[in-house]
Coordinates of C-alpha atoms and ligand atoms in Angstrom, one line a residue:
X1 CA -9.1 4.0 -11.5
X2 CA -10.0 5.7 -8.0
X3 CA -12.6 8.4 -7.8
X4 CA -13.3 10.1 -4.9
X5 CA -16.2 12.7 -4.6
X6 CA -17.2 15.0 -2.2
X7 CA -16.4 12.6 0.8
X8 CA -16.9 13.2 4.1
X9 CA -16.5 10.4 6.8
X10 CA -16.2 10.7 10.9
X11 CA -15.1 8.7 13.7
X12 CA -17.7 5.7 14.4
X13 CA -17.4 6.1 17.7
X14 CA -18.0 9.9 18.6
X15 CA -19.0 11.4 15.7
X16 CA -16.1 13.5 15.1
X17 CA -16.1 14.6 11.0
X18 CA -12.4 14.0 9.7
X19 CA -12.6 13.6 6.3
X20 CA -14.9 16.9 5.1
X21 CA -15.4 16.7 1.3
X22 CA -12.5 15.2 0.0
X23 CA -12.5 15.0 -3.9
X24 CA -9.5 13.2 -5.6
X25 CA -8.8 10.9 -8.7
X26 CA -6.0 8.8 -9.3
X27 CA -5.8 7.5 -12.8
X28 CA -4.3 4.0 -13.4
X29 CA -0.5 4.4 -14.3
X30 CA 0.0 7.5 -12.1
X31 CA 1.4 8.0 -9.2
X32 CA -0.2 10.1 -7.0
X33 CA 2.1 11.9 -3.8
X34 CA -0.4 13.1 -0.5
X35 CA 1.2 15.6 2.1
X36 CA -0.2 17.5 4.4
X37 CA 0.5 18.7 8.2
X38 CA 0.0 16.3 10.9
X39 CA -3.3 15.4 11.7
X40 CA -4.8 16.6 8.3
X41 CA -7.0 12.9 7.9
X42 CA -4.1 11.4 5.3
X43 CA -4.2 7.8 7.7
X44 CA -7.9 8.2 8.2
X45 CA -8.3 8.3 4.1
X46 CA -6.2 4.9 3.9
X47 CA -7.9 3.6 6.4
X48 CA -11.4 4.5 5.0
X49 CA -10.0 3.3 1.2
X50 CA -9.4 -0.3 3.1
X51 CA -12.8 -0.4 4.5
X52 CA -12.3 -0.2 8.2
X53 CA -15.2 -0.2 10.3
X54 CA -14.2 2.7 13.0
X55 CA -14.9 5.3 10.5
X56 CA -18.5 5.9 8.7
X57 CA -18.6 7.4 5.6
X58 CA -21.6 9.8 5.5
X59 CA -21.4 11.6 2.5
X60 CA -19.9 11.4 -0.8
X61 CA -18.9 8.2 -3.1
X62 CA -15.9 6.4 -3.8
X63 CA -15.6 4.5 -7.0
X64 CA -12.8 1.8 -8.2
X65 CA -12.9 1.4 -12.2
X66 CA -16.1 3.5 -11.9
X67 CA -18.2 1.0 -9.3
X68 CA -18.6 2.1 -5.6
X69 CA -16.8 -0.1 -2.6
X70 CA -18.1 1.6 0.0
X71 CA -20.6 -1.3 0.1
X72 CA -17.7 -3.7 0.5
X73 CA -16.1 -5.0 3.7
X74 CA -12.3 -4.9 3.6
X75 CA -11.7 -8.4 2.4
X76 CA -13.6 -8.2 -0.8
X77 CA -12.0 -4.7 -1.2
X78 CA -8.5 -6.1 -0.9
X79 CA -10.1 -9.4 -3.7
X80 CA -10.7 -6.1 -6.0
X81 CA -7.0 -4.9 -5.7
X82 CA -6.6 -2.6 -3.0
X83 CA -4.2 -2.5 -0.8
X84 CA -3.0 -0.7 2.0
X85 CA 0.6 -0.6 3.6
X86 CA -0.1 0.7 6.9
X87 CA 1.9 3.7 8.7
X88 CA 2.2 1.4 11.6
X89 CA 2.1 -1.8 10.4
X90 CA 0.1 -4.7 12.9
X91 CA 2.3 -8.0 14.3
X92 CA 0.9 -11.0 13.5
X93 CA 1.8 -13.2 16.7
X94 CA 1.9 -17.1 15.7
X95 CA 1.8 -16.6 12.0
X96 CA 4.9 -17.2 10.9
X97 CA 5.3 -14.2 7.3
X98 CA 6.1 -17.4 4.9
X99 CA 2.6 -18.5 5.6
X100 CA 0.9 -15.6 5.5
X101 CA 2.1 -14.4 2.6
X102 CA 0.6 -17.5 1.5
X103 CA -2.4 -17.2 2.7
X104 CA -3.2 -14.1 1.4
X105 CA -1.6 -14.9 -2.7
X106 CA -3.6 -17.5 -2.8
X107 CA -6.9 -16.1 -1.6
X108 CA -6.0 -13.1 -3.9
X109 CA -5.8 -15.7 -6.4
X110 CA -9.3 -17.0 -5.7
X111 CA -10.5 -13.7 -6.0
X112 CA -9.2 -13.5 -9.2
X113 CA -10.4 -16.8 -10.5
X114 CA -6.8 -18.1 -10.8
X115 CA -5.9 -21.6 -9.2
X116 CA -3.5 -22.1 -6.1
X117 CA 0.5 -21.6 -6.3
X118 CA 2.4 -24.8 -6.3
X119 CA 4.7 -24.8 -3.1
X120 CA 7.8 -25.0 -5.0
X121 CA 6.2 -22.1 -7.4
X122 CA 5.5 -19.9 -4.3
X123 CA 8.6 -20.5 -2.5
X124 CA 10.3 -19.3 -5.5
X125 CA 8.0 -15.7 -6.1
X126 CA 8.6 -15.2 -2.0
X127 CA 12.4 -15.8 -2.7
X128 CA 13.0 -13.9 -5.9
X129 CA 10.7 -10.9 -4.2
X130 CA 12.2 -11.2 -0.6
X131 CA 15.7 -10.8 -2.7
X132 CA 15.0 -7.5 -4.4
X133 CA 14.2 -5.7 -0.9
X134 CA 17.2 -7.3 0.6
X135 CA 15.2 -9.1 3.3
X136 CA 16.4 -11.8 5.0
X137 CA 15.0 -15.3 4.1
X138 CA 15.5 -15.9 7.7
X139 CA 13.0 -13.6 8.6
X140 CA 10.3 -14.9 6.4
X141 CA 10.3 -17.5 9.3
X142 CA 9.7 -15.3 11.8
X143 CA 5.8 -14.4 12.6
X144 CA 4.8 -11.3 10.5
X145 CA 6.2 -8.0 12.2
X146 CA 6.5 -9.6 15.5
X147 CA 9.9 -7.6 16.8
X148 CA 10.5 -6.2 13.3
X149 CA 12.6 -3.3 13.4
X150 CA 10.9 -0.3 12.3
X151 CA 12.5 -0.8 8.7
X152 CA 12.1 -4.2 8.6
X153 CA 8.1 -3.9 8.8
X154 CA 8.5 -1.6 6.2
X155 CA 10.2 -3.5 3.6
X156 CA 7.7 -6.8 4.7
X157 CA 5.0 -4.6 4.1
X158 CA 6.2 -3.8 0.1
X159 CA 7.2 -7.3 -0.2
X160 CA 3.6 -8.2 0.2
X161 CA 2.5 -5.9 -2.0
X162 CA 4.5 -6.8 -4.9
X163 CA 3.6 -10.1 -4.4
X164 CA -0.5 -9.4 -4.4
X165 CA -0.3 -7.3 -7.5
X166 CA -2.4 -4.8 -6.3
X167 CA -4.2 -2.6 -8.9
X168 CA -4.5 -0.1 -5.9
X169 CA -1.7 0.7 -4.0
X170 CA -1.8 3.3 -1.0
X171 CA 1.4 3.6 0.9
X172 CA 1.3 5.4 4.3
X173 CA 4.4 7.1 5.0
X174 CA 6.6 4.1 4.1
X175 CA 9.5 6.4 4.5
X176 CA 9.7 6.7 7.7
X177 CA 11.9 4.6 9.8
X178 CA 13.5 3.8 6.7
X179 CA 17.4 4.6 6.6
X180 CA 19.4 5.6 3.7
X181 CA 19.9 2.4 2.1
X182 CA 16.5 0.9 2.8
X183 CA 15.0 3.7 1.5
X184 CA 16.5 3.5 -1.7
X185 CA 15.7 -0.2 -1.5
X186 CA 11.6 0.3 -0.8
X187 CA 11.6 2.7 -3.0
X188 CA 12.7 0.8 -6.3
X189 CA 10.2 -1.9 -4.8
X190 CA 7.3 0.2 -5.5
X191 CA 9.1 1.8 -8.9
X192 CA 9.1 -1.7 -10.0
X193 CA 5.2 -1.7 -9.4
X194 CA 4.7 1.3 -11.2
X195 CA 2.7 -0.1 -14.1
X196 CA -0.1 1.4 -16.7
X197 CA -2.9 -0.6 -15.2
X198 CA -1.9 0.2 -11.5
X199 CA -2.7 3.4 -9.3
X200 CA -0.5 4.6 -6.7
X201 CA -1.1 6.6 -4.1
X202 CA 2.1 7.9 -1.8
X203 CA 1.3 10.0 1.4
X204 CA 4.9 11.2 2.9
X205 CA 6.1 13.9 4.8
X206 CA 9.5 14.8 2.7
X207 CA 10.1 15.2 -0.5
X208 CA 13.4 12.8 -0.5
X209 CA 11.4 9.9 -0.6
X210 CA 9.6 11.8 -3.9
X211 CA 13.2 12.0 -5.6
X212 CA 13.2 8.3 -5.6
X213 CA 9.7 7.4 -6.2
X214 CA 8.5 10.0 -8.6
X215 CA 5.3 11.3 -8.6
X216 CA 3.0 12.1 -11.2
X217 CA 0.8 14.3 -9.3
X218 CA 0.8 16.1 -5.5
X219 CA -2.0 17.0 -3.2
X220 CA -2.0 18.9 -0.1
X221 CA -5.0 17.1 2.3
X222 CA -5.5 19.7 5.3
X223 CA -8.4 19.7 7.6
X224 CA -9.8 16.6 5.7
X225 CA -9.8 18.3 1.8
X226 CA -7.3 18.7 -0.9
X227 CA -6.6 21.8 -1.0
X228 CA -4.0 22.1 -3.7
X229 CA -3.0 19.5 -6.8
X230 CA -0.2 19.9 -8.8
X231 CA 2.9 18.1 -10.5
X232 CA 5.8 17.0 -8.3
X233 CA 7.3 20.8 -8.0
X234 CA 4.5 21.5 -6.0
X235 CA 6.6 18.9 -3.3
X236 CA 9.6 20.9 -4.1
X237 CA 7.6 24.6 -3.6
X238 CA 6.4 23.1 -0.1
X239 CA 9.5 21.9 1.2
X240 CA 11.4 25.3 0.6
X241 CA 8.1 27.1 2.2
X242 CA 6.1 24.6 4.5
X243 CA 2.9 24.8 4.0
X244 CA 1.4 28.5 5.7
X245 CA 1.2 30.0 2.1
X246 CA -0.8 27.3 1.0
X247 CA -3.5 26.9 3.6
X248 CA -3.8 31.0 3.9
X249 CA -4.8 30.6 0.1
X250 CA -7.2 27.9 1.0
X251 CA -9.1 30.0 3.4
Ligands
ATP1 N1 -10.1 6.6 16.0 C1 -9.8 7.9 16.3 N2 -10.2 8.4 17.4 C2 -9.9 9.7 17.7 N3 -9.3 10.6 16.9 C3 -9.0 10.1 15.7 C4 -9.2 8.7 15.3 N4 -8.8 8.6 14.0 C5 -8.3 9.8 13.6 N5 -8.4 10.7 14.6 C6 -8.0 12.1 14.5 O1 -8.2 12.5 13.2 C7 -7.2 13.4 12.8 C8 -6.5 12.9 11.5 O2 -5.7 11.8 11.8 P1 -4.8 11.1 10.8 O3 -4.1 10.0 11.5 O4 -5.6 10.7 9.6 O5 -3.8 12.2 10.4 P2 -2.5 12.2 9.4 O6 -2.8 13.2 8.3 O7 -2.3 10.8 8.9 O8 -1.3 12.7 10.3 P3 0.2 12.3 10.4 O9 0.9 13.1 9.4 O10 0.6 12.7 11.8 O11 0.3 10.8 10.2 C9 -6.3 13.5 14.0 O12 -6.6 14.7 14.7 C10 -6.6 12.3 14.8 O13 -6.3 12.5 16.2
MG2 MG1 -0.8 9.4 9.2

């Protein structure tokens, strides 16, 4: 599903390398958990996956199903199936979340060659989905993340991605913010999503949110490469011992 290879991508603006041969793969049906210390290049990777133009990719390749998108702008990559929930997600002033969620299901639906939801049909999808996260209908009326709580942005960001149906999901620290409850709640949203023809890519901090969403593999990203892979006990080992051992080996 994703291949990435030898990547190494900087800041547009000044130059500064970030990302400094990164090599990962992501099969389809797995769920793949990033940690990594602060400031390791985990948000710079999503961002670069999405296609956004402040970083430039210098070296290396990154292929969905085998064919590159670093050639694509972040529209058609999101037509292809990728999608990103942001660590901070963006308000959408004057666009009220019922109609962008339109919006985008139906140009996803384009991209796909499929024809346009009903209204009826899509009020329905947006009710059912809105329902399993426990969001409010009311505040599908409200514009998209404008005065969300922290939470709240959160679970509007998995209800959009269960209703695009992306084949690849990358989920920035959705955790955080989160309380008990809603935790739980986000969590089975993206469980449900788990699916053999759909890659997942988790980058936490804790391992708690990893009890719920269980990963298939883990891989520490430090100084802009994955420097260890494992299974999900790696999460465990670097809970109990943080993650000194690991770098020192990595040096
Ligand atoms: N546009 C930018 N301008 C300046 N520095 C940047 C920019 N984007 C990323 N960086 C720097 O790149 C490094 C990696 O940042 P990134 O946000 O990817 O880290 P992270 O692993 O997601 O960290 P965290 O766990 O805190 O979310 C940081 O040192 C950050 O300051
Ligand atoms: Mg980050």
């Amino acid at each position: 599903m994703l291949e990435i290879r030898n990547l190494h991508a900087r800041i547009a603006e000044d130059g500064t390398e970030i990302i400094r041969g990164l090599n990962l793969t992501v099969n389809k049906g797995e769920v793949a958990a990033i940690m990594g210390p602060n400031g390791s290049g985990k948000s710079t990777l999503s961002y670069i996956l999405a296609g956004r133009e402040d970083y430039e990719v210098t070296e290396g390749e990154i292929l969905l199903n085998g064919e590159s998108i670093l050639e694509l702008d972040p529209s058609e990559r999101a037509a292809k199936g990728v999608f990103l929930a942001f660590q901070y997600p963006v308000e959408i002033p004057g666009v009220a979340t019922m109609q962008f969620l339109k919006v985008a299901m139906n140009e996803q639906r384009k991209a796909r060659g499929e024809a346009e939801l009903t209204t009826p049909d899509f009020i329905k999808r947006v009710k059912a989905a809105a329902e399993e996260l426990k969001i409010n209908p009311d505040m599908l009326r409200r514009p998209l993340n404008v005065g969300f709580s922290g939470g709240e942005k959160k679970r509007a960001e998995i209800l959009q991605m269960s209703l695009l149906e992306p084949s690849l999901c990358v989920l920035d620290e959705t955790d955080s913010g989160l309380d008990i409850d809603a935790l739980k709640v986000v969590a089975d949203g993206v469980n449900a999503l788990r699916s053999p023809d759909r890659a997942i890519i988790v980058i936490t901090h804790y391992q708690r949110l990893l009890d719920y969403i269980v990963p298939d593999t883990v891989h520490v990203l430090y100084k802009g490469q994955i420097i260890r892979s494992g299974a999900k006990e790696l999460a465990h080992e670097l809970e109990a011992n943080g993650y000194a051992e690991i770098i020192g080996q990595a040096a």
